[in-house]
Structures are given as structure tokens and as C-alpha cells.
């Protein structure tokens, strides 16, 4: 695969190698400056194991909201605000949520900063698709500050010892650009799939598993039990997923979490994994795409040249038109418009292509020549 270091969005081209151009300001290039402490995120000490308070009953929650002086209108608004922040940003500090609210003031009920803090204390005890962590639950040696609490989407919370890896990966890769506050902000509390996502999901769902054998990477092939079926009609566990379930079958909480992670049709699972990887941004663009191709190969899909071009085009469109957590809710094409999209991209080959060159699957000289014909610089 190719990894392109550039200040460009993905190019919408049918040629496969023209796809792999990194988004402007994509994660990993800029040091995160933590708003609450002024520390670089990568220099903050992670806390590996955390306890989280158990949910309270509805009656207890209602009593706490009443004691805090929060009206039903305020609670409804704040529930929507927190959910929208979790969906748009993945993770965000409460002081930044307050800044977001300031931009929405004219369209929102009057909320004091102390109301925001009080609500965050109580909503921690609710079952929501996000959690609200104290800063000292995320990092050691951090003094408590109510405004340093973080809303964290549950999609960033895994299982086991390294369950917060995705959270740390996201936070350490954020750029310096401000949080995006799109129109109809509160609609992101329950977002619907974009046209680009629907097109990609539909395409993947209609791919057919045609191979007689499933071909996992670097493992022995095995019979394809789903031959002749479309990916949108059956569930599938690859060998790694089967191993994980077998390994954790005596750990109920982890086992249940993995079942949920691998649930749905094969098309839904592929899209869910792809969406998460794009959002977090800790993988290189080419590695994200390579993971999709590896999964398709194991499930028995053998793409024609036309299908491969279509898949790449749809991935390009999905990436450029998606509000990504690693870009603080911005779409790559919005940042490209804001910062310009000029300059010759520099291109380097990732590990996938290096292996392809080594085993003779691809001709390096031929690929380099084609890229140079486009006016791009190849970095060795």
C-alpha cells in the first residue's frame, strides 16, 4: 500500500494508486496542546486501570437533577449537547463543551457554567452511549478540576488492560485547529448516516463471497461456508475474532463486549470497523484501507478491477465527506477549502506495498514511474 504525506484530501480518481493521499491536517502530524493543563498530551502519564461509578436508578437521578436546580428543559438540552459532542468529537473536555455552548447560546436555553458542571456530575451515573471521566481517572498526576472532565464516546472504550488505548490514541493525535460547530449542531445527538456512508455500506453489502476458500493473511486457508452469499446477508467471524472469543469465553464481561463488537452482518461489521479507524486516525490511510481489503479476502470476496476502482472511489468520498473525531469534527474537504490544497505531495510506501514488492506481487519500478508521471515526489 501507499502512504502519502501531503496537505491534500484524497483525490477522487479511478486509478487505485491515486487514492492514497492523506487528508489535510490528519492525525499524527501535530502535537496536541491540552487546553486544561497546557501540557502536550503525549507527555501526560496514562492511568491504565480505572473504576467507573455504577448507574443510579431513575428515581435517584431525578432527585439529583432537582437538587441541582436543573429544569426539565435544561436537562433535555444538556443531554442532547453531550450526545452531540460525543458523536462529533469522540472525546472532549468539559471546558471545551462550554466553549461550544457559547457558540450555540442564541439557539439554546440559558445555562450557567455551574449547571454544566452539575449536570456532568450526575450524567456520569446514567447509562449513555458515552461516559464522563474525571481527569484523574484518565491521567495520573493531574489535579482535579471539574472543567477537565472528559466526555468520552463508548466507541473509544475497549476491554481489558488496554481498554482506553483508542482514547489516548485519539487525544495524542489531535491537531491545533478549533472544534468544528456545524449548523444544526444538536441534530448530531442522533446523527443519520451520510449519503457517502450509505453508498459505501450498500456497495460492501452487495459484494458476493465467491471464493471456495477463505484466505486469512499469513494463515492456512479454510472452506468458505458462505460462498454465493452477499456480505449484507450473513455474519462472519474471522480467525482472529474467533480466537479472541475462545480466549475470553470465561470472562463474561469481555466476552459480551466482543460479541457486541463483532455483531451484525459482515457488511455492517466492516463498515463499523472502518468508521472507527477513520475517526480515531491513529492508523495511516493506507493501513486503514488495507485492513478492509484483508477482511474482504478472508471472507471470500475476490474483487474485479471495476469493483476495486468503485470501492476505492467510495472510500475516498466517505473519507472526504465525513466529520472525523481526529479532525475535531471537521470534514477533510472543509479543512482543505480553509487551508488551501496546493503543493506537490510527497509519497512513501507503507509496509503493505513493501511486502508486495518483496514477494513480487507488484513491480516497484513500474509503480514509481506511474506516480512520477502524475508529478508526485516518491520518498524512499
GROMACS .gro file of C-alpha atoms in nm:
model
  380
    1UNK     CA    1   0.000   0.000   0.000
    2UNK     CA    2   0.100   0.365  -0.033
    3UNK     CA    3   0.129   0.624   0.237
    4UNK     CA    4   0.120   0.981   0.118
    5UNK     CA    5   0.237   1.269   0.335
    6UNK     CA    6   0.058   1.571   0.197
    7UNK     CA    7  -0.172   1.859   0.273
    8UNK     CA    8  -0.442   1.726   0.047
    9UNK     CA    9  -0.765   1.539   0.069
   10UNK     CA   10  -0.796   1.207  -0.111
   11UNK     CA   11  -0.813   1.254  -0.487
   12UNK     CA   12  -1.132   1.125  -0.647
   13UNK     CA   13  -0.976   0.918  -0.923
   14UNK     CA   14  -1.046   0.573  -1.057
   15UNK     CA   15  -0.681   0.471  -1.058
   16UNK     CA   16  -0.624   0.276  -0.738
   17UNK     CA   17  -0.289   0.433  -0.651
   18UNK     CA   18  -0.438   0.782  -0.684
   19UNK     CA   19  -0.647   0.716  -0.375
   20UNK     CA   20  -0.387   0.713  -0.106
   21UNK     CA   21  -0.340   1.081  -0.031
   22UNK     CA   22  -0.364   1.175   0.336
   23UNK     CA   23  -0.628   1.427   0.449
   24UNK     CA   24  -0.514   1.776   0.529
   25UNK     CA   25  -0.407   1.810   0.893
   26UNK     CA   26  -0.474   1.442   0.951
   27UNK     CA   27  -0.386   1.298   1.290
   28UNK     CA   28  -0.031   1.224   1.383
   29UNK     CA   29   0.136   1.532   1.237
   30UNK     CA   30   0.064   1.783   1.509
   31UNK     CA   31   0.125   1.787   1.882
   32UNK     CA   32  -0.188   1.818   2.094
   33UNK     CA   33  -0.186   2.115   2.324
   34UNK     CA   34  -0.411   2.033   2.617
   35UNK     CA   35  -0.641   2.326   2.685
   36UNK     CA   36  -0.681   2.250   3.054
   37UNK     CA   37  -0.319   2.198   3.155
   38UNK     CA   38  -0.103   2.338   2.876
   39UNK     CA   39   0.077   2.003   2.863
   40UNK     CA   40   0.145   1.808   2.549
   41UNK     CA   41  -0.089   1.509   2.556
   42UNK     CA   42   0.187   1.259   2.488
   43UNK     CA   43   0.376   1.380   2.796
   44UNK     CA   44   0.087   1.315   3.034
   45UNK     CA   45   0.103   0.988   3.221
   46UNK     CA   46  -0.178   0.750   3.134
   47UNK     CA   47  -0.376   0.575   3.402
   48UNK     CA   48  -0.414   0.213   3.296
   49UNK     CA   49  -0.693   0.089   3.523
   50UNK     CA   50  -0.996   0.294   3.619
   51UNK     CA   51  -1.315   0.231   3.808
   52UNK     CA   52  -1.630   0.399   3.689
   53UNK     CA   53  -1.935   0.465   3.910
   54UNK     CA   54  -2.234   0.237   3.874
   55UNK     CA   55  -2.562   0.369   3.729
   56UNK     CA   56  -2.828   0.504   3.963
   57UNK     CA   57  -3.200   0.438   3.950
   58UNK     CA   58  -3.424   0.674   3.755
   59UNK     CA   59  -3.578   0.792   4.084
   60UNK     CA   60  -3.237   0.877   4.230
   61UNK     CA   61  -3.130   1.059   3.914
   62UNK     CA   62  -3.448   1.267   3.909
   63UNK     CA   63  -3.388   1.367   4.270
   64UNK     CA   64  -3.029   1.471   4.197
   65UNK     CA   65  -3.133   1.684   3.899
   66UNK     CA   66  -3.398   1.854   4.110
   67UNK     CA   67  -3.149   1.920   4.390
   68UNK     CA   68  -2.909   2.071   4.135
   69UNK     CA   69  -3.181   2.313   4.025
   70UNK     CA   70  -3.181   2.184   3.666
   71UNK     CA   71  -3.513   2.222   3.487
   72UNK     CA   72  -3.652   1.962   3.251
   73UNK     CA   73  -3.576   2.195   2.961
   74UNK     CA   74  -3.215   2.237   3.073
   75UNK     CA   75  -3.169   1.863   3.124
   76UNK     CA   76  -3.311   1.782   2.783
   77UNK     CA   77  -3.082   2.036   2.619
   78UNK     CA   78  -2.773   1.919   2.806
   79UNK     CA   79  -2.844   1.554   2.724
   80UNK     CA   80  -2.857   1.650   2.356
   81UNK     CA   81  -2.546   1.868   2.387
   82UNK     CA   82  -2.339   1.593   2.547
   83UNK     CA   83  -2.457   1.330   2.299
   84UNK     CA   84  -2.380   1.558   2.005
   85UNK     CA   85  -2.030   1.628   2.143
   86UNK     CA   86  -1.964   1.255   2.187
   87UNK     CA   87  -2.077   1.180   1.831
   88UNK     CA   88  -1.893   1.470   1.667
   89UNK     CA   89  -1.568   1.469   1.861
   90UNK     CA   90  -1.536   1.125   2.023
   91UNK     CA   91  -1.380   1.286   2.329
   92UNK     CA   92  -1.386   1.645   2.455
   93UNK     CA   93  -1.305   1.827   2.779
   94UNK     CA   94  -1.588   2.000   2.964
   95UNK     CA   95  -1.419   2.342   2.928
   96UNK     CA   96  -1.436   2.293   2.550
   97UNK     CA   97  -1.800   2.187   2.575
   98UNK     CA   98  -1.862   2.521   2.748
   99UNK     CA   99  -1.697   2.698   2.453
  100UNK     CA  100  -1.919   2.505   2.213
  101UNK     CA  101  -2.223   2.610   2.414
  102UNK     CA  102  -2.118   2.975   2.388
  103UNK     CA  103  -2.147   2.945   2.009
  104UNK     CA  104  -2.497   2.797   2.044
  105UNK     CA  105  -2.626   3.046   2.301
  106UNK     CA  106  -2.871   3.223   2.076
  107UNK     CA  107  -3.048   2.895   1.995
  108UNK     CA  108  -3.022   2.732   2.339
  109UNK     CA  109  -3.173   2.776   2.686
  110UNK     CA  110  -2.973   2.982   2.933
  111UNK     CA  111  -2.719   2.757   3.101
  112UNK     CA  112  -2.464   2.864   3.361
  113UNK     CA  113  -2.122   2.705   3.375
  114UNK     CA  114  -2.206   2.564   3.719
  115UNK     CA  115  -2.513   2.399   3.561
  116UNK     CA  116  -2.287   2.229   3.307
  117UNK     CA  117  -2.062   2.102   3.585
  118UNK     CA  118  -2.354   1.983   3.797
  119UNK     CA  119  -2.508   1.801   3.501
  120UNK     CA  120  -2.178   1.631   3.417
  121UNK     CA  121  -2.155   1.503   3.775
  122UNK     CA  122  -2.500   1.343   3.758
  123UNK     CA  123  -2.496   1.212   3.399
  124UNK     CA  124  -2.193   1.004   3.496
  125UNK     CA  125  -2.441   0.786   3.683
  126UNK     CA  126  -2.668   0.733   3.380
  127UNK     CA  127  -2.642   0.469   3.108
  128UNK     CA  128  -2.548   0.669   2.798
  129UNK     CA  129  -2.353   0.592   2.476
  130UNK     CA  130  -2.072   0.795   2.632
  131UNK     CA  131  -1.904   0.830   2.970
  132UNK     CA  132  -1.790   1.135   3.163
  133UNK     CA  133  -1.448   1.078   3.320
  134UNK     CA  134  -1.269   1.285   3.580
  135UNK     CA  135  -0.926   1.393   3.457
  136UNK     CA  136  -0.756   1.194   3.733
  137UNK     CA  137  -0.935   0.881   3.609
  138UNK     CA  138  -0.762   0.924   3.274
  139UNK     CA  139  -0.419   1.056   3.370
  140UNK     CA  140  -0.202   1.023   3.678
  141UNK     CA  141  -0.051   1.329   3.843
  142UNK     CA  142  -0.333   1.550   3.717
  143UNK     CA  143  -0.501   1.769   3.982
  144UNK     CA  144  -0.878   1.752   3.996
  145UNK     CA  145  -1.063   2.023   3.806
  146UNK     CA  146  -1.432   1.997   3.723
  147UNK     CA  147  -1.379   2.156   3.382
  148UNK     CA  148  -1.117   1.895   3.294
  149UNK     CA  149  -1.376   1.618   3.293
  150UNK     CA  150  -1.397   1.448   2.954
  151UNK     CA  151  -1.696   1.325   2.761
  152UNK     CA  152  -1.576   1.001   2.601
  153UNK     CA  153  -1.773   0.802   2.345
  154UNK     CA  154  -1.808   0.437   2.443
  155UNK     CA  155  -1.672   0.352   2.097
  156UNK     CA  156  -1.334   0.461   2.236
  157UNK     CA  157  -1.359   0.233   2.538
  158UNK     CA  158  -1.245  -0.123   2.486
  159UNK     CA  159  -1.199  -0.416   2.721
  160UNK     CA  160  -0.921  -0.545   2.940
  161UNK     CA  161  -0.597  -0.381   3.049
  162UNK     CA  162  -0.560  -0.151   2.750
  163UNK     CA  163  -0.926  -0.056   2.722
  164UNK     CA  164  -0.850   0.317   2.687
  165UNK     CA  165  -0.590   0.278   2.412
  166UNK     CA  166  -0.819   0.429   2.147
  167UNK     CA  167  -0.894   0.730   2.367
  168UNK     CA  168  -0.524   0.802   2.420
  169UNK     CA  169  -0.450   0.745   2.051
  170UNK     CA  170  -0.718   0.998   1.956
  171UNK     CA  171  -0.611   1.260   2.209
  172UNK     CA  172  -0.242   1.234   2.120
  173UNK     CA  173  -0.311   1.280   1.751
  174UNK     CA  174  -0.539   1.583   1.758
  175UNK     CA  175  -0.431   1.888   1.564
  176UNK     CA  176  -0.439   2.251   1.671
  177UNK     CA  177  -0.746   2.353   1.473
  178UNK     CA  178  -1.058   2.453   1.672
  179UNK     CA  179  -1.359   2.232   1.726
  180UNK     CA  180  -1.599   2.240   1.434
  181UNK     CA  181  -1.950   2.356   1.526
  182UNK     CA  182  -2.169   2.271   1.226
  183UNK     CA  183  -2.517   2.403   1.160
  184UNK     CA  184  -2.796   2.211   1.333
  185UNK     CA  185  -2.543   2.105   1.595
  186UNK     CA  186  -2.791   1.928   1.821
  187UNK     CA  187  -2.903   1.702   1.535
  188UNK     CA  188  -2.573   1.517   1.589
  189UNK     CA  189  -2.714   1.386   1.916
  190UNK     CA  190  -2.877   1.121   1.697
  191UNK     CA  191  -2.700   1.150   1.361
  192UNK     CA  192  -2.815   0.973   1.049
  193UNK     CA  193  -2.577   0.813   0.802
  194UNK     CA  194  -2.449   1.048   0.532
  195UNK     CA  195  -2.509   0.983   0.163
  196UNK     CA  196  -2.141   0.887   0.130
  197UNK     CA  197  -2.168   0.633   0.411
  198UNK     CA  198  -2.488   0.484   0.271
  199UNK     CA  199  -2.327   0.440  -0.069
  200UNK     CA  200  -2.024   0.265   0.080
  201UNK     CA  201  -2.236   0.041   0.304
  202UNK     CA  202  -2.463  -0.055   0.013
  203UNK     CA  203  -2.169  -0.139  -0.208
  204UNK     CA  204  -1.999  -0.355   0.055
  205UNK     CA  205  -2.329  -0.522   0.140
  206UNK     CA  206  -2.380  -0.623  -0.223
  207UNK     CA  207  -2.034  -0.775  -0.264
  208UNK     CA  208  -2.057  -1.152  -0.302
  209UNK     CA  209  -1.837  -1.410  -0.135
  210UNK     CA  210  -1.733  -1.620  -0.434
  211UNK     CA  211  -1.410  -1.797  -0.336
  212UNK     CA  212  -1.413  -2.165  -0.247
  213UNK     CA  213  -1.182  -2.094   0.044
  214UNK     CA  214  -1.139  -1.813   0.293
  215UNK     CA  215  -0.784  -1.680   0.285
  216UNK     CA  216  -0.671  -1.523   0.612
  217UNK     CA  217  -0.347  -1.329   0.600
  218UNK     CA  218  -0.044  -1.545   0.683
  219UNK     CA  219  -0.263  -1.836   0.790
  220UNK     CA  220  -0.391  -2.152   0.630
  221UNK     CA  221  -0.699  -2.119   0.407
  222UNK     CA  222  -1.020  -2.288   0.516
  223UNK     CA  223  -1.352  -2.378   0.345
  224UNK     CA  224  -1.588  -2.090   0.269
  225UNK     CA  225  -1.925  -2.170   0.425
  226UNK     CA  226  -2.083  -1.852   0.285
  227UNK     CA  227  -1.994  -1.896  -0.080
  228UNK     CA  228  -2.251  -1.738  -0.308
  229UNK     CA  229  -2.389  -1.505  -0.037
  230UNK     CA  230  -2.375  -1.125  -0.027
  231UNK     CA  231  -2.197  -0.961   0.266
  232UNK     CA  232  -2.514  -0.784   0.371
  233UNK     CA  233  -2.693  -1.115   0.434
  234UNK     CA  234  -2.471  -1.308   0.677
  235UNK     CA  235  -2.250  -1.273   0.984
  236UNK     CA  236  -1.886  -1.377   0.980
  237UNK     CA  237  -1.607  -1.414   1.233
  238UNK     CA  238  -1.253  -1.411   1.100
  239UNK     CA  239  -0.988  -1.628   1.265
  240UNK     CA  240  -0.861  -1.351   1.491
  241UNK     CA  241  -1.211  -1.278   1.616
  242UNK     CA  242  -1.277  -1.647   1.679
  243UNK     CA  243  -0.953  -1.670   1.876
  244UNK     CA  244  -1.050  -1.369   2.089
  245UNK     CA  245  -1.392  -1.515   2.171
  246UNK     CA  246  -1.241  -1.850   2.261
  247UNK     CA  247  -0.974  -1.686   2.477
  248UNK     CA  248  -1.222  -1.472   2.672
  249UNK     CA  249  -1.514  -1.713   2.696
  250UNK     CA  250  -1.457  -1.748   3.072
  251UNK     CA  251  -1.452  -1.370   3.123
  252UNK     CA  252  -1.823  -1.280   3.082
  253UNK     CA  253  -1.788  -0.902   3.061
  254UNK     CA  254  -1.513  -0.911   2.798
  255UNK     CA  255  -1.681  -1.192   2.607
  256UNK     CA  256  -2.010  -0.997   2.588
  257UNK     CA  257  -1.827  -0.683   2.477
  258UNK     CA  258  -1.653  -0.874   2.199
  259UNK     CA  259  -1.981  -1.030   2.082
  260UNK     CA  260  -2.128  -0.681   2.052
  261UNK     CA  261  -1.817  -0.559   1.871
  262UNK     CA  262  -1.841  -0.839   1.614
  263UNK     CA  263  -2.222  -0.830   1.581
  264UNK     CA  264  -2.431  -0.763   1.271
  265UNK     CA  265  -2.382  -0.864   0.913
  266UNK     CA  266  -2.034  -0.883   0.767
  267UNK     CA  267  -2.100  -0.560   0.576
  268UNK     CA  268  -2.209  -0.382   0.895
  269UNK     CA  269  -1.904  -0.508   1.082
  270UNK     CA  270  -1.662  -0.397   0.810
  271UNK     CA  271  -1.822  -0.052   0.799
  272UNK     CA  272  -1.822  -0.021   1.178
  273UNK     CA  273  -1.451  -0.105   1.197
  274UNK     CA  274  -1.370   0.125   0.905
  275UNK     CA  275  -1.568   0.417   1.053
  276UNK     CA  276  -1.391   0.377   1.388
  277UNK     CA  277  -1.046   0.363   1.228
  278UNK     CA  278  -1.118   0.676   1.024
  279UNK     CA  279  -1.247   0.857   1.332
  280UNK     CA  280  -0.954   0.778   1.558
  281UNK     CA  281  -0.695   0.837   1.287
  282UNK     CA  282  -0.403   0.659   1.453
  283UNK     CA  283  -0.357   0.429   1.153
  284UNK     CA  284  -0.212   0.554   0.827
  285UNK     CA  285  -0.464   0.598   0.549
  286UNK     CA  286  -0.325   0.307   0.353
  287UNK     CA  287  -0.332   0.075   0.655
  288UNK     CA  288  -0.699   0.155   0.712
  289UNK     CA  289  -0.779   0.061   0.353
  290UNK     CA  290  -0.553  -0.243   0.364
  291UNK     CA  291  -0.748  -0.373   0.667
  292UNK     CA  292  -1.070  -0.357   0.464
  293UNK     CA  293  -0.909  -0.549   0.177
  294UNK     CA  294  -0.767  -0.812   0.413
  295UNK     CA  295  -1.110  -0.872   0.567
  296UNK     CA  296  -1.273  -0.895   0.223
  297UNK     CA  297  -1.014  -1.151   0.119
  298UNK     CA  298  -1.073  -1.367   0.426
  299UNK     CA  299  -1.450  -1.358   0.385
  300UNK     CA  300  -1.410  -1.488   0.030
  301UNK     CA  301  -1.460  -1.174  -0.180
  302UNK     CA  302  -1.247  -1.153  -0.494
  303UNK     CA  303  -1.277  -0.803  -0.634
  304UNK     CA  304  -1.278  -0.742  -1.006
  305UNK     CA  305  -1.080  -0.443  -1.131
  306UNK     CA  306  -1.404  -0.248  -1.173
  307UNK     CA  307  -1.519  -0.337  -0.820
  308UNK     CA  308  -1.183  -0.235  -0.678
  309UNK     CA  309  -1.198   0.102  -0.851
  310UNK     CA  310  -1.555   0.155  -0.726
  311UNK     CA  311  -1.461   0.058  -0.370
  312UNK     CA  312  -1.168   0.297  -0.370
  313UNK     CA  313  -1.378   0.581  -0.509
  314UNK     CA  314  -1.645   0.527  -0.241
  315UNK     CA  315  -1.384   0.513   0.035
  316UNK     CA  316  -1.243   0.842  -0.096
  317UNK     CA  317  -1.585   1.003  -0.093
  318UNK     CA  318  -1.667   0.869   0.253
  319UNK     CA  319  -1.339   0.992   0.396
  320UNK     CA  320  -1.353   1.340   0.244
  321UNK     CA  321  -1.720   1.393   0.338
  322UNK     CA  322  -1.711   1.259   0.696
  323UNK     CA  323  -1.686   1.458   1.017
  324UNK     CA  324  -1.391   1.289   1.183
  325UNK     CA  325  -1.303   1.282   1.552
  326UNK     CA  326  -0.932   1.314   1.475
  327UNK     CA  327  -1.010   1.642   1.296
  328UNK     CA  328  -1.226   1.775   1.583
  329UNK     CA  329  -1.544   1.722   1.386
  330UNK     CA  330  -1.427   1.876   1.059
  331UNK     CA  331  -1.459   1.710   0.722
  332UNK     CA  332  -1.125   1.677   0.536
  333UNK     CA  333  -1.269   1.863   0.239
  334UNK     CA  334  -1.373   2.153   0.468
  335UNK     CA  335  -1.020   2.184   0.603
  336UNK     CA  336  -0.882   2.162   0.251
  337UNK     CA  337  -1.104   2.454   0.147
  338UNK     CA  338  -0.999   2.655   0.454
  339UNK     CA  339  -0.625   2.597   0.430
  340UNK     CA  340  -0.579   2.552   0.059
  341UNK     CA  341  -0.498   2.236  -0.129
  342UNK     CA  342  -0.178   2.319  -0.310
  343UNK     CA  343   0.174   2.185  -0.325
  344UNK     CA  344   0.327   1.867  -0.459
  345UNK     CA  345   0.252   1.572  -0.229
  346UNK     CA  346   0.541   1.361  -0.109
  347UNK     CA  347   0.478   0.989  -0.126
  348UNK     CA  348   0.625   0.697   0.067
  349UNK     CA  349   0.546   0.327   0.051
  350UNK     CA  350   0.391   0.165   0.356
  351UNK     CA  351   0.466  -0.187   0.485
  352UNK     CA  352   0.191  -0.347   0.277
  353UNK     CA  353   0.344  -0.235  -0.051
  354UNK     CA  354   0.695  -0.307   0.067
  355UNK     CA  355   0.590  -0.667   0.123
  356UNK     CA  356   0.420  -0.675  -0.218
  357UNK     CA  357   0.744  -0.557  -0.378
  358UNK     CA  358   0.945  -0.817  -0.187
  359UNK     CA  359   0.730  -1.113  -0.285
  360UNK     CA  360   0.691  -0.999  -0.646
  361UNK     CA  361   0.318  -0.927  -0.628
  362UNK     CA  362   0.381  -0.571  -0.753
  363UNK     CA  363   0.654  -0.413  -0.962
  364UNK     CA  364   0.803  -0.124  -0.768
  365UNK     CA  365   0.973   0.039  -1.068
  366UNK     CA  366   0.652   0.043  -1.269
  367UNK     CA  367   0.452   0.193  -0.982
  368UNK     CA  368   0.714   0.460  -0.911
  369UNK     CA  369   0.715   0.556  -1.278
  370UNK     CA  370   0.335   0.594  -1.286
  371UNK     CA  371   0.336   0.808  -0.972
  372UNK     CA  372   0.614   1.031  -1.102
  373UNK     CA  373   0.421   1.079  -1.425
  374UNK     CA  374   0.148   1.239  -1.211
  375UNK     CA  375   0.403   1.493  -1.085
  376UNK     CA  376   0.428   1.347  -0.734
  377UNK     CA  377   0.752   1.302  -0.540
  378UNK     CA  378   0.840   0.949  -0.426
  379UNK     CA  379   1.013   0.934  -0.088
  380UNK     CA  380   1.239   0.631  -0.040
   0.00000   0.00000   0.00000
